[in-house]
PDB file of C-alpha atoms in Angstrom:
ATOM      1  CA  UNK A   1     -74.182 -62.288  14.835  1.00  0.00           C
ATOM      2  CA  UNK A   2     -71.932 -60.840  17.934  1.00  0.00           C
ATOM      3  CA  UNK A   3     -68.457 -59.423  16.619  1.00  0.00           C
ATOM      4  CA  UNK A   4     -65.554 -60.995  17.776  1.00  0.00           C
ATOM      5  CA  UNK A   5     -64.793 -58.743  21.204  1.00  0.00           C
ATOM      6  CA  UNK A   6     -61.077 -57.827  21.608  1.00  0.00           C
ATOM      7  CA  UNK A   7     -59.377 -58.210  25.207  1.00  0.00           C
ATOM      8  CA  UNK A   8     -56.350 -57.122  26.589  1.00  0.00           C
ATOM      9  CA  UNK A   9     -54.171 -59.220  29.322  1.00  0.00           C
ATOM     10  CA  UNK A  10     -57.152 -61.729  29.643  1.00  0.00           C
ATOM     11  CA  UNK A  11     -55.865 -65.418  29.387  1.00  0.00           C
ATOM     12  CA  UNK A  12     -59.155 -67.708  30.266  1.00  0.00           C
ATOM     13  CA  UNK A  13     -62.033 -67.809  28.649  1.00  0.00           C
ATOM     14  CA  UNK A  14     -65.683 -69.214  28.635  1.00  0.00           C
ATOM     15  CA  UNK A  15     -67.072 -71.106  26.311  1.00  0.00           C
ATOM     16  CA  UNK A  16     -70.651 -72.182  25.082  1.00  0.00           C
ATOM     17  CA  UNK A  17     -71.755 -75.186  23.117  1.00  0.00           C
ATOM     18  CA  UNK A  18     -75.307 -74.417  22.493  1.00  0.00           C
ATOM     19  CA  UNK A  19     -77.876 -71.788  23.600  1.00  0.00           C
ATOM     20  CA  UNK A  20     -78.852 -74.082  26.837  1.00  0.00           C
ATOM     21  CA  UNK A  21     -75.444 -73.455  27.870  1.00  0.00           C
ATOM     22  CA  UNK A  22     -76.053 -69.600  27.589  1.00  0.00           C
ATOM     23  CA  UNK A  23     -78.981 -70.165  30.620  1.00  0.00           C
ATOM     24  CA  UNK A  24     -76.854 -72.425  32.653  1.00  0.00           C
ATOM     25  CA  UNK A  25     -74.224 -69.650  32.189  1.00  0.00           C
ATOM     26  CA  UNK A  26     -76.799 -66.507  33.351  1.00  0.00           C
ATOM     27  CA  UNK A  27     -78.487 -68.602  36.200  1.00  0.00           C
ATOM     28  CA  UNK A  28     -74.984 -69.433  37.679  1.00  0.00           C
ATOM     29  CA  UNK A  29     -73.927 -65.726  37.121  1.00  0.00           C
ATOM     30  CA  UNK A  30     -76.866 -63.360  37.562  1.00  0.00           C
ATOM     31  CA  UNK A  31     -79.081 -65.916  39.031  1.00  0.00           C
ATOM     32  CA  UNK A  32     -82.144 -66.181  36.490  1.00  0.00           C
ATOM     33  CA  UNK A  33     -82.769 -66.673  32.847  1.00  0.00           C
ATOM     34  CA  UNK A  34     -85.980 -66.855  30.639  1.00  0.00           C
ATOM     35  CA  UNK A  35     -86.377 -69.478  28.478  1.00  0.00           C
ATOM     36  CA  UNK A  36     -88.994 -68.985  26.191  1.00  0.00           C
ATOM     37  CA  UNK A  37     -91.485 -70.689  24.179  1.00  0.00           C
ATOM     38  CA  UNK A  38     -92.036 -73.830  26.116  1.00  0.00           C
ATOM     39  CA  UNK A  39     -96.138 -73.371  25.709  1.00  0.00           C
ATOM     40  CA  UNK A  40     -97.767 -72.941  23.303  1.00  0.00           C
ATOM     41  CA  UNK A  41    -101.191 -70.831  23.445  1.00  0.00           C
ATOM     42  CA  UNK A  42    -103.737 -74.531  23.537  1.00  0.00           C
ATOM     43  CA  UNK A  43    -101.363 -76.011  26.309  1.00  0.00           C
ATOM     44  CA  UNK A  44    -101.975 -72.338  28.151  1.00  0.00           C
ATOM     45  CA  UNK A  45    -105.578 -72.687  27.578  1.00  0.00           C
ATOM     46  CA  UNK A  46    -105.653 -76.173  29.440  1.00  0.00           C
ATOM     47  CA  UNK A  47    -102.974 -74.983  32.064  1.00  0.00           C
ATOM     48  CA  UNK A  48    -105.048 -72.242  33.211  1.00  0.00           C
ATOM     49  CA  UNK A  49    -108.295 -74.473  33.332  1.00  0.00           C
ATOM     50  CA  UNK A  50    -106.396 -77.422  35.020  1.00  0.00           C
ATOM     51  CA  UNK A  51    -104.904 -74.712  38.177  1.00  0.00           C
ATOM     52  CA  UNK A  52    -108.556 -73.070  38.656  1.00  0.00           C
ATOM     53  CA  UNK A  53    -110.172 -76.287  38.989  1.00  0.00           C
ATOM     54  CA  UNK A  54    -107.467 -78.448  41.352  1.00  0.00           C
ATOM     55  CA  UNK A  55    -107.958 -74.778  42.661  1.00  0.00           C
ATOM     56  CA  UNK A  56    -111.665 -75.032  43.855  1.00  0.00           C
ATOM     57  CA  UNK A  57    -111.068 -78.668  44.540  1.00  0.00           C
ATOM     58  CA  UNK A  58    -108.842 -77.857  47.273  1.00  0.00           C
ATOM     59  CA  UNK A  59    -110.564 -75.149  48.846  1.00  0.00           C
ATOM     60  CA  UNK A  60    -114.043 -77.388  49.099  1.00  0.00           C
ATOM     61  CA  UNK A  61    -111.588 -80.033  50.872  1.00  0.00           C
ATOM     62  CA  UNK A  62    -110.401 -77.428  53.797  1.00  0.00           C
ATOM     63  CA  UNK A  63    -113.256 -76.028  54.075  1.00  0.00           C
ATOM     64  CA  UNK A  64    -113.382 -72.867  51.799  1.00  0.00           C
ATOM     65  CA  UNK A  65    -111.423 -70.164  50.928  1.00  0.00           C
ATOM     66  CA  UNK A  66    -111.847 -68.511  54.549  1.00  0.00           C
ATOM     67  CA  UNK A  67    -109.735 -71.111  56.316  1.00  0.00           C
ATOM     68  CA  UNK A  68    -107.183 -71.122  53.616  1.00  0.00           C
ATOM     69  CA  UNK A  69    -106.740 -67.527  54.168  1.00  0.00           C
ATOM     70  CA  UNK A  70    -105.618 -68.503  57.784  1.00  0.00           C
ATOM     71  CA  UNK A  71    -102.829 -69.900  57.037  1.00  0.00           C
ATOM     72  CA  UNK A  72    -101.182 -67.732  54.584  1.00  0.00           C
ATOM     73  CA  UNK A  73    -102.354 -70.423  51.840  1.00  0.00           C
ATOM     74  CA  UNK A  74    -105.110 -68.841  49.754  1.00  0.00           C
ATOM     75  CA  UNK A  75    -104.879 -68.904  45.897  1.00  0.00           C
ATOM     76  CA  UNK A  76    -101.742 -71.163  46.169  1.00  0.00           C
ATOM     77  CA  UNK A  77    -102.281 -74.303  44.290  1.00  0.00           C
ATOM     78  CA  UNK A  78    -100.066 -76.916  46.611  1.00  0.00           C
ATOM     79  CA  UNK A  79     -98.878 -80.032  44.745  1.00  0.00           C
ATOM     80  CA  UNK A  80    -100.925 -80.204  41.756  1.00  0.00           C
ATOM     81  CA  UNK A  81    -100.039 -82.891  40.382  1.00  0.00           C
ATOM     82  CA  UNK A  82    -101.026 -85.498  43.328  1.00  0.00           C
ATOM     83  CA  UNK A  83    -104.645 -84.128  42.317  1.00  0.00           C
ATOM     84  CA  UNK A  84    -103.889 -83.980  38.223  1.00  0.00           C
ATOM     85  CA  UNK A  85    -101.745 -85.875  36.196  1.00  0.00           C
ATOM     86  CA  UNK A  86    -101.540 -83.422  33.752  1.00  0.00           C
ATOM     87  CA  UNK A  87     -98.792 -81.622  36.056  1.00  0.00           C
ATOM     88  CA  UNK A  88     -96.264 -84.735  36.246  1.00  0.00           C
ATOM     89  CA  UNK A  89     -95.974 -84.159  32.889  1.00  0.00           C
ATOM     90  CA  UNK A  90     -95.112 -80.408  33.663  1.00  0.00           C
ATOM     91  CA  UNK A  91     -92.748 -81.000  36.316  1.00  0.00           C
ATOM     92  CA  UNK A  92     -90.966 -83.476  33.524  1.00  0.00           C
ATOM     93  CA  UNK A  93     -90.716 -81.162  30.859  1.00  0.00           C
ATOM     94  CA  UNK A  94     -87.462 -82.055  28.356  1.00  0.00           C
ATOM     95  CA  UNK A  95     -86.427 -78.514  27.637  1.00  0.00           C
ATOM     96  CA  UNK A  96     -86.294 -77.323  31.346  1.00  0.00           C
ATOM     97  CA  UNK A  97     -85.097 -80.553  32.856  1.00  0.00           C
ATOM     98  CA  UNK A  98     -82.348 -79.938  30.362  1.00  0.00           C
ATOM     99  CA  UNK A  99     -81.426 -76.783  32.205  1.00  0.00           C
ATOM    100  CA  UNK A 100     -81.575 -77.864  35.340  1.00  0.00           C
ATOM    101  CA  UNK A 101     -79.681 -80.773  35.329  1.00  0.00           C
ATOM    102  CA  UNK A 102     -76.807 -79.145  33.425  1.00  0.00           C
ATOM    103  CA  UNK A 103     -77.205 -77.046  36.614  1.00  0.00           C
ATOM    104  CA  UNK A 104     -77.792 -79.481  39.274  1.00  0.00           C
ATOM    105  CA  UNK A 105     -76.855 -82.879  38.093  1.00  0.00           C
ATOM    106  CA  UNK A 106     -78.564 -86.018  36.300  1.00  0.00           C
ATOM    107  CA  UNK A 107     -79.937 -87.246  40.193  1.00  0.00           C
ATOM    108  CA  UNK A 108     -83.122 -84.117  40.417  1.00  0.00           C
ATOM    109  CA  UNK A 109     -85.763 -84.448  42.927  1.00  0.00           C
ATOM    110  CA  UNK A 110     -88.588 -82.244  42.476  1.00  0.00           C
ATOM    111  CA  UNK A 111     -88.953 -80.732  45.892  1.00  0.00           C
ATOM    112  CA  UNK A 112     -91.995 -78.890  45.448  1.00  0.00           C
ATOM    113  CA  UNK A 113     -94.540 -78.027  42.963  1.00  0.00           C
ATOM    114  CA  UNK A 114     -97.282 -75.163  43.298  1.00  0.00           C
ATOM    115  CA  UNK A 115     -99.251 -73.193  41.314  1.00  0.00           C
ATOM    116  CA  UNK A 116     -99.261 -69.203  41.999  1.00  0.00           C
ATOM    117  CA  UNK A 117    -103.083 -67.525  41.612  1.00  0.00           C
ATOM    118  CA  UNK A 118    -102.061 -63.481  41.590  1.00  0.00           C
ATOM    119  CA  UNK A 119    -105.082 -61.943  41.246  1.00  0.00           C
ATOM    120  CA  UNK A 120    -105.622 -58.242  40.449  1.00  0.00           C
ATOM    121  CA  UNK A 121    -104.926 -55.525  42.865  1.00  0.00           C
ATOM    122  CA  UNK A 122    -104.824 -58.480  45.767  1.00  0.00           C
ATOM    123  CA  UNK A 123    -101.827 -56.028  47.163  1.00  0.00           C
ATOM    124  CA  UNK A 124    -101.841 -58.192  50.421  1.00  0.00           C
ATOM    125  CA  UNK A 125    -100.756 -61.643  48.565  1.00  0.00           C
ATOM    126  CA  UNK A 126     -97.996 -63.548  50.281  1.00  0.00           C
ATOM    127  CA  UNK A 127     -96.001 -63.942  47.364  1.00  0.00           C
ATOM    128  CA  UNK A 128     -95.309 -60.217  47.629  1.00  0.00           C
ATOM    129  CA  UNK A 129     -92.962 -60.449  50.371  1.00  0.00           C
ATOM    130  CA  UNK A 130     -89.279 -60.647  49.138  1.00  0.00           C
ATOM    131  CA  UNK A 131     -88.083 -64.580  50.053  1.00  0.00           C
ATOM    132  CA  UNK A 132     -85.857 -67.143  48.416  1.00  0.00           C
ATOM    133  CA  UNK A 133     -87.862 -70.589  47.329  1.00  0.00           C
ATOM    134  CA  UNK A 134     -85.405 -72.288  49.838  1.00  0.00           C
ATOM    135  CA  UNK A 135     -86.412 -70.102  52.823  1.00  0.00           C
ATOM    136  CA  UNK A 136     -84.542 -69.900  56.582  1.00  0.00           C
ATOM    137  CA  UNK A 137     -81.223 -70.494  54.653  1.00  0.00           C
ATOM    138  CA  UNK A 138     -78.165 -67.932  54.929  1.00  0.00           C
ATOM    139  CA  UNK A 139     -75.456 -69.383  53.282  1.00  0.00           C
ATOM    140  CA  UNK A 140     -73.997 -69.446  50.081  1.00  0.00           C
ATOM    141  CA  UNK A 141     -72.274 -72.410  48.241  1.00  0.00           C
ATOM    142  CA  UNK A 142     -70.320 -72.447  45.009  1.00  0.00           C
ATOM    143  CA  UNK A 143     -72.589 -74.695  43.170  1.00  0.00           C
ATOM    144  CA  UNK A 144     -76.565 -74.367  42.852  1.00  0.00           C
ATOM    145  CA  UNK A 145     -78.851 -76.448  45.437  1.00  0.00           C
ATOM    146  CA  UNK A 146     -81.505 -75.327  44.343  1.00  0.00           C
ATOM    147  CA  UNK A 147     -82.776 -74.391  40.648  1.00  0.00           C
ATOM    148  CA  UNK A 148     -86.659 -73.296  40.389  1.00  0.00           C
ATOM    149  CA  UNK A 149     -88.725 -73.655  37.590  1.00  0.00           C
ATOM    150  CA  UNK A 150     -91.748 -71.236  36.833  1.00  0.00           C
ATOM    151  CA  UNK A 151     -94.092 -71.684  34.143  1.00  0.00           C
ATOM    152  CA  UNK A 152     -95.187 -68.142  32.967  1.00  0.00           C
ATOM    153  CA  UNK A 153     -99.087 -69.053  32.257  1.00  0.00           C
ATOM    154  CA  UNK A 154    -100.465 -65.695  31.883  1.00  0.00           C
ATOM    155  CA  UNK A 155     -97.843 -62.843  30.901  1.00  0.00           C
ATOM    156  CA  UNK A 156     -95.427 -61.912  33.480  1.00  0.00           C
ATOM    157  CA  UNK A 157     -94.988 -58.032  33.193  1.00  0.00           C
ATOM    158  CA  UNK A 158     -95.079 -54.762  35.284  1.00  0.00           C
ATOM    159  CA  UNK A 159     -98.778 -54.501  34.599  1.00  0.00           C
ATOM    160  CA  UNK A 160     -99.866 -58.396  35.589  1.00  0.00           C
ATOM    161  CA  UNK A 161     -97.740 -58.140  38.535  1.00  0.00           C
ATOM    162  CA  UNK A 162     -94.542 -60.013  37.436  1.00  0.00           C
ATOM    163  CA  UNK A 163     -91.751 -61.705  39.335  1.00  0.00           C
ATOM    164  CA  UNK A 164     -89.191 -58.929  40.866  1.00  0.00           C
ATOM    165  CA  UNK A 165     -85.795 -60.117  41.342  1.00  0.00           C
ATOM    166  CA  UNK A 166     -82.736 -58.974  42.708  1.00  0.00           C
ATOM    167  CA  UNK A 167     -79.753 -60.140  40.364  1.00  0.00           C
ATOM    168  CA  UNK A 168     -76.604 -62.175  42.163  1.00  0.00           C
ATOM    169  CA  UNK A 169     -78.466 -62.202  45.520  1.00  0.00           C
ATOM    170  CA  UNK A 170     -78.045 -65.954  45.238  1.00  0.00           C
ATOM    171  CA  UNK A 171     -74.422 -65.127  46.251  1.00  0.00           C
ATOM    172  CA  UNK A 172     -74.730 -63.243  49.385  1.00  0.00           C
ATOM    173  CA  UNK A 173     -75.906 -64.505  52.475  1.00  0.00           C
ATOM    174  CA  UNK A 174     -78.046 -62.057  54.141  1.00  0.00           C
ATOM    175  CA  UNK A 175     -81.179 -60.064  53.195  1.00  0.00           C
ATOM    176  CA  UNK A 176     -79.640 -56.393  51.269  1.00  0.00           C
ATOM    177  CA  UNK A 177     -80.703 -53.317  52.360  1.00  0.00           C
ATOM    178  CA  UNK A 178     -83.792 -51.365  51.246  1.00  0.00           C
ATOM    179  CA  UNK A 179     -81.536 -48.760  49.403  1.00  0.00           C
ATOM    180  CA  UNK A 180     -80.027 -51.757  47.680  1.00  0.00           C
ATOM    181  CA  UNK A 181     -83.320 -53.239  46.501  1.00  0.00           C
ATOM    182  CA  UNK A 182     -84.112 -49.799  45.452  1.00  0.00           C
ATOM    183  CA  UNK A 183     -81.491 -49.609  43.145  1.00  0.00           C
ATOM    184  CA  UNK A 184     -81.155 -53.353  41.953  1.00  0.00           C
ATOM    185  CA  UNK A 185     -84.277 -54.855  41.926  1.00  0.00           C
ATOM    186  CA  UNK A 186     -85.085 -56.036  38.268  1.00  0.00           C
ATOM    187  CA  UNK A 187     -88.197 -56.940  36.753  1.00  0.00           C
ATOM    188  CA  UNK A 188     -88.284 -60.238  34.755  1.00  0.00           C
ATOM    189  CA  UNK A 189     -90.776 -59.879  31.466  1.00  0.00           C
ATOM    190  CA  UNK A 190     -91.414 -63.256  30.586  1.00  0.00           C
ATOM    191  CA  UNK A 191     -94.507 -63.601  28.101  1.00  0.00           C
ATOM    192  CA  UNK A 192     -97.159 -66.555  28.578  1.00  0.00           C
ATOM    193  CA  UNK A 193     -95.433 -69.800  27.684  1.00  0.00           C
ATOM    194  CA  UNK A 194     -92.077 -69.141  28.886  1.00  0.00           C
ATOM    195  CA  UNK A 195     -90.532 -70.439  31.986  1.00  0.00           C
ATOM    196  CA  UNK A 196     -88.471 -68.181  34.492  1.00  0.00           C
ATOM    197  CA  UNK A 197     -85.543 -70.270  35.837  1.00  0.00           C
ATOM    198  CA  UNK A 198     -83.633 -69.070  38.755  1.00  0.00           C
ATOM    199  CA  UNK A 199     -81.212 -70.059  41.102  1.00  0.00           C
ATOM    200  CA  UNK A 200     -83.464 -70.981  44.576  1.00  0.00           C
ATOM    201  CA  UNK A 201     -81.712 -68.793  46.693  1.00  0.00           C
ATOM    202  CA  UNK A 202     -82.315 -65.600  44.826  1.00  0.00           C
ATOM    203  CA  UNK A 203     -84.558 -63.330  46.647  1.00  0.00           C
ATOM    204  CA  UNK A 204     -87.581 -62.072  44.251  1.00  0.00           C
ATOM    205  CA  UNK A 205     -90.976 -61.593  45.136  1.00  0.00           C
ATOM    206  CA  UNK A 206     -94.484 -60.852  43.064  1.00  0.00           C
ATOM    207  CA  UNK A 207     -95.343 -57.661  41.901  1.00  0.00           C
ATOM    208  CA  UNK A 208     -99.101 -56.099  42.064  1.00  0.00           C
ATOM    209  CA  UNK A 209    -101.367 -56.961  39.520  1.00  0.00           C
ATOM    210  CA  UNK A 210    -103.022 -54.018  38.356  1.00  0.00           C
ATOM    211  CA  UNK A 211    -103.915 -55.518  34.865  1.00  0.00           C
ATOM    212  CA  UNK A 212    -107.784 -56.481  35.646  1.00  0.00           C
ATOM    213  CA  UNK A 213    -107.008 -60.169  35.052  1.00  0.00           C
ATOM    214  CA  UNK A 214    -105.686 -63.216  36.403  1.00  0.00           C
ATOM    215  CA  UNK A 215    -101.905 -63.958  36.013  1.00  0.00           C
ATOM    216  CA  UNK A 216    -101.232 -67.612  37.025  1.00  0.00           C
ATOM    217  CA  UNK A 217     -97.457 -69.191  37.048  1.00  0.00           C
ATOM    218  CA  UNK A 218     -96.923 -73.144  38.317  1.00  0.00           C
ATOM    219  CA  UNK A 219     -93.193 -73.145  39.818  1.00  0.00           C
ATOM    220  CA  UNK A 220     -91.346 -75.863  40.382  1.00  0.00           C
ATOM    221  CA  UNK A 221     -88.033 -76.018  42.871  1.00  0.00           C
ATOM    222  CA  UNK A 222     -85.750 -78.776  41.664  1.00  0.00           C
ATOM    223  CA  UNK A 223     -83.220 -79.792  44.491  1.00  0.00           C
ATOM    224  CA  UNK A 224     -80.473 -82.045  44.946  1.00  0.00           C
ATOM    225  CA  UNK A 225     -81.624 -85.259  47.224  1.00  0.00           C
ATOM    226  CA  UNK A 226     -80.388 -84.063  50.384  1.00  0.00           C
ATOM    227  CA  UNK A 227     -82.889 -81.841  50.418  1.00  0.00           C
ATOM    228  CA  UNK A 228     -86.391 -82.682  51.932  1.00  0.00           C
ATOM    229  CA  UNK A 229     -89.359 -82.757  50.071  1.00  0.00           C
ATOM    230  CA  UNK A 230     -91.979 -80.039  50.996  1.00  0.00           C
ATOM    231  CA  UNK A 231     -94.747 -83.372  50.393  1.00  0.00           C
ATOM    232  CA  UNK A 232     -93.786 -86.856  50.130  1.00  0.00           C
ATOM    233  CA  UNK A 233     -94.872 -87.255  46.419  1.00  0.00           C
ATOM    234  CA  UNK A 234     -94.633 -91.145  46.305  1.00  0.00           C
ATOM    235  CA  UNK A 235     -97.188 -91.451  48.978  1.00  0.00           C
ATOM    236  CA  UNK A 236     -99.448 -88.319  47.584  1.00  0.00           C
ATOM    237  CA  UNK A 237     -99.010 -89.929  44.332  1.00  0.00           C
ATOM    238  CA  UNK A 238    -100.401 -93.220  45.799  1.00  0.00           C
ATOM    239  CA  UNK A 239     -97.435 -95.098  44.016  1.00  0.00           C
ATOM    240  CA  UNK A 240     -98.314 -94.068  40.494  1.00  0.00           C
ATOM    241  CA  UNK A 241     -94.916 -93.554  38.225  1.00  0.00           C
ATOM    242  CA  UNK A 242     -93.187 -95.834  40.417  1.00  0.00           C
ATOM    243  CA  UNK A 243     -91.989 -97.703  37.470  1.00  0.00           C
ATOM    244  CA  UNK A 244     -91.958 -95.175  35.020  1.00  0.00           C
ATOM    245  CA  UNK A 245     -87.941 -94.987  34.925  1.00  0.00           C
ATOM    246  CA  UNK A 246     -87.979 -91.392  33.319  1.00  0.00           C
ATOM    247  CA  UNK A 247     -90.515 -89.792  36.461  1.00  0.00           C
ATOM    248  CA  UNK A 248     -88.866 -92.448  39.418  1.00  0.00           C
ATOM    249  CA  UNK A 249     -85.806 -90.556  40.273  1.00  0.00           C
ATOM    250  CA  UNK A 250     -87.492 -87.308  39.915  1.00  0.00           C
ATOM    251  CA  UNK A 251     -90.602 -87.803  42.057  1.00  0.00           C
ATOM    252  CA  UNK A 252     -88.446 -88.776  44.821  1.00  0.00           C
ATOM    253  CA  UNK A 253     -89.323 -92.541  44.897  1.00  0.00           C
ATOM    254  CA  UNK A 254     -85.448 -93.417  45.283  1.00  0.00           C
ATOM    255  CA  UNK A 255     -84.879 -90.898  47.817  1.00  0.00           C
ATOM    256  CA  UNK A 256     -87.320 -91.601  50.526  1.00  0.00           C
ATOM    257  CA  UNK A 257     -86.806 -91.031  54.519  1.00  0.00           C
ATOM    258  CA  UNK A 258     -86.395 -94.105  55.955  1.00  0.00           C
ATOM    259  CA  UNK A 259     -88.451 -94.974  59.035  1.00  0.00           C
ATOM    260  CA  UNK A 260     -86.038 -96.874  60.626  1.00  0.00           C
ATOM    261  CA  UNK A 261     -82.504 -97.765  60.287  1.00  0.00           C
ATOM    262  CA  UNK A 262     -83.614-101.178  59.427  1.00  0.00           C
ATOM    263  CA  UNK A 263     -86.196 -99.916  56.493  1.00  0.00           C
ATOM    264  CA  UNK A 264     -83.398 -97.593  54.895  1.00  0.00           C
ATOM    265  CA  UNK A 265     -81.544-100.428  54.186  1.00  0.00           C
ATOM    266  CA  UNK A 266     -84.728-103.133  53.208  1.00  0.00           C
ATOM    267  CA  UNK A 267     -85.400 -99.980  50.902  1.00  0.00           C
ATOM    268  CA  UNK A 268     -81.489-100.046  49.580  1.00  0.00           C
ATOM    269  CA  UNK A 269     -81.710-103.828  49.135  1.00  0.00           C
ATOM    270  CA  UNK A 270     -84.553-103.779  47.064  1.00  0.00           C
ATOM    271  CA  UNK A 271     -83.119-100.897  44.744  1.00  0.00           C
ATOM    272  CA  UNK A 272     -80.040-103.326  44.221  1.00  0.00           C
ATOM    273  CA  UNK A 273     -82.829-106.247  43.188  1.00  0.00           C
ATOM    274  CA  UNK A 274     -82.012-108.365  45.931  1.00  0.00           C
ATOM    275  CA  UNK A 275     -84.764-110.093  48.016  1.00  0.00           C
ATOM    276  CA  UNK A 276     -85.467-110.228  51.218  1.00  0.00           C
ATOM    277  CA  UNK A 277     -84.004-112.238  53.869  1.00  0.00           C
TER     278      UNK A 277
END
């Protein structure tokens, strides 16, 4: 139990219902939070088995590994769940989408989902580099745009090659300075099963692995719907949880471009249940 703390001259105050709030409180102020226990060691077993296998189906659909490796794309797992199911169900976990929408809002669109391969001593991996999950953006605003998600399959640690953050980066605009990192780069230990929230902008990269085995994460970046998708799920998806009122909203099938201002508004129409002309 925390002892009461005693202030002096301090007149406001935060408050907070429930340990979800405690989360929502250190992703708005630090920028991340763990929350823990969302897996338990089966659904890791399955996880790990689902992301190698959409794995090897992708890179037999472009062609091998090879090709992927020209793009920057190897060992990156990208939208698993147009290939699996099993990942929708992910993406609509209960105990993080409580998080993020006390973050963002009850209207979430799940702006991107992939699956993270680090393999040992792969020191060249492009999730080294330090970048925010909303990248080319240097601004700041006083409410999150942006919350990601990342599902900790294998340990996150030192020795697997864990997510490095820097801590209130979400709040400055440019990239800091190498003796800044230095100093204020944090390492987030997050054991298998837990999921790594952050704020989108906060700059963090991957560390080495030098453990001898595979760590695998599957983030998710959770945006507000002004924000474009990074695929357009409902036509990946092929129209599956179109009327699933729980997934709709989230797998962007409300929010779609329009093709035409014409279409936008056939597509508004329809949402209000009115036919056609």
């Amino acid at each position: 139990m925390i002892a009461a703390m005693r202030t002096q001259g301090v007149t406001e105050f935060h408050h907070n219902a429930d340990a979800t709030d405690l989360l929502v409180e250190e992703v708005r102020e630090v920028g991340y939070a763990v929350l823990p226990g969302v897996m338990g060691p089966a659904e890791l077993e399955e996880a790990r088995e689902r992301i190698d296998a959409t794995y090897e189906r992708q890179v037999e659909e472009f062609g091998g590994v090879e090709r992927l490796e020209l793009i920057n794309d190897a060992d990156i797992v990208r939208c698993p769940l147009e290939y699996d199911d099993y990942f929708v169900e992910m993406a609509a976990s209960p105990s993080v989408g409580e998080v993020v929408e006390r973050l963002l809002g009850d209207y979430v669109v799940l702006m991107a989902q992939n699956a993270i391969i680090n393999r040992p001593a792969a020191d060249q991996y492009v999730q080294h580099a330090w970048h925010r999950d909303l990248q080319y953006r240097h601004f700041t605003s006083s409410r999150p745009i942006g919350i990601s998600a990342l599902y900790c399959i294998d340990e996150f640690s030192a020795a697997t090659g864990g997510t490095h953050l820097l801590a209130g980066s979400h709040r400055r605009e440019d990239f800091p300075s190498p003796d800044f990192i230095e100093r204020h780069e944090a390492l987030a230990d997050a054991g298998a099963g837990s999921v790594l929230i952050f704020d989108s902008m906060l700059y963090h990269c991957a560390g080495v692995n030098a453990s001898g085995r595979i760590r695998r994460g599957v983030n998710h970046i959770f945006t507000l719907p002004l924000i474009q998708p990074q695929i357009r799920l409902p036509d990946a998806l092929g129209g599956r949880f179109s009327d699933d009122p729980r997934l709709r909203r989230l797998l962007g099938y409300e929010a779609p471009p329009g093709t035409s201002t014409l279409d936008w508004r056939m597509r508004k129409l329809q949402a209000a249940g009115a036919a056609a002309p």
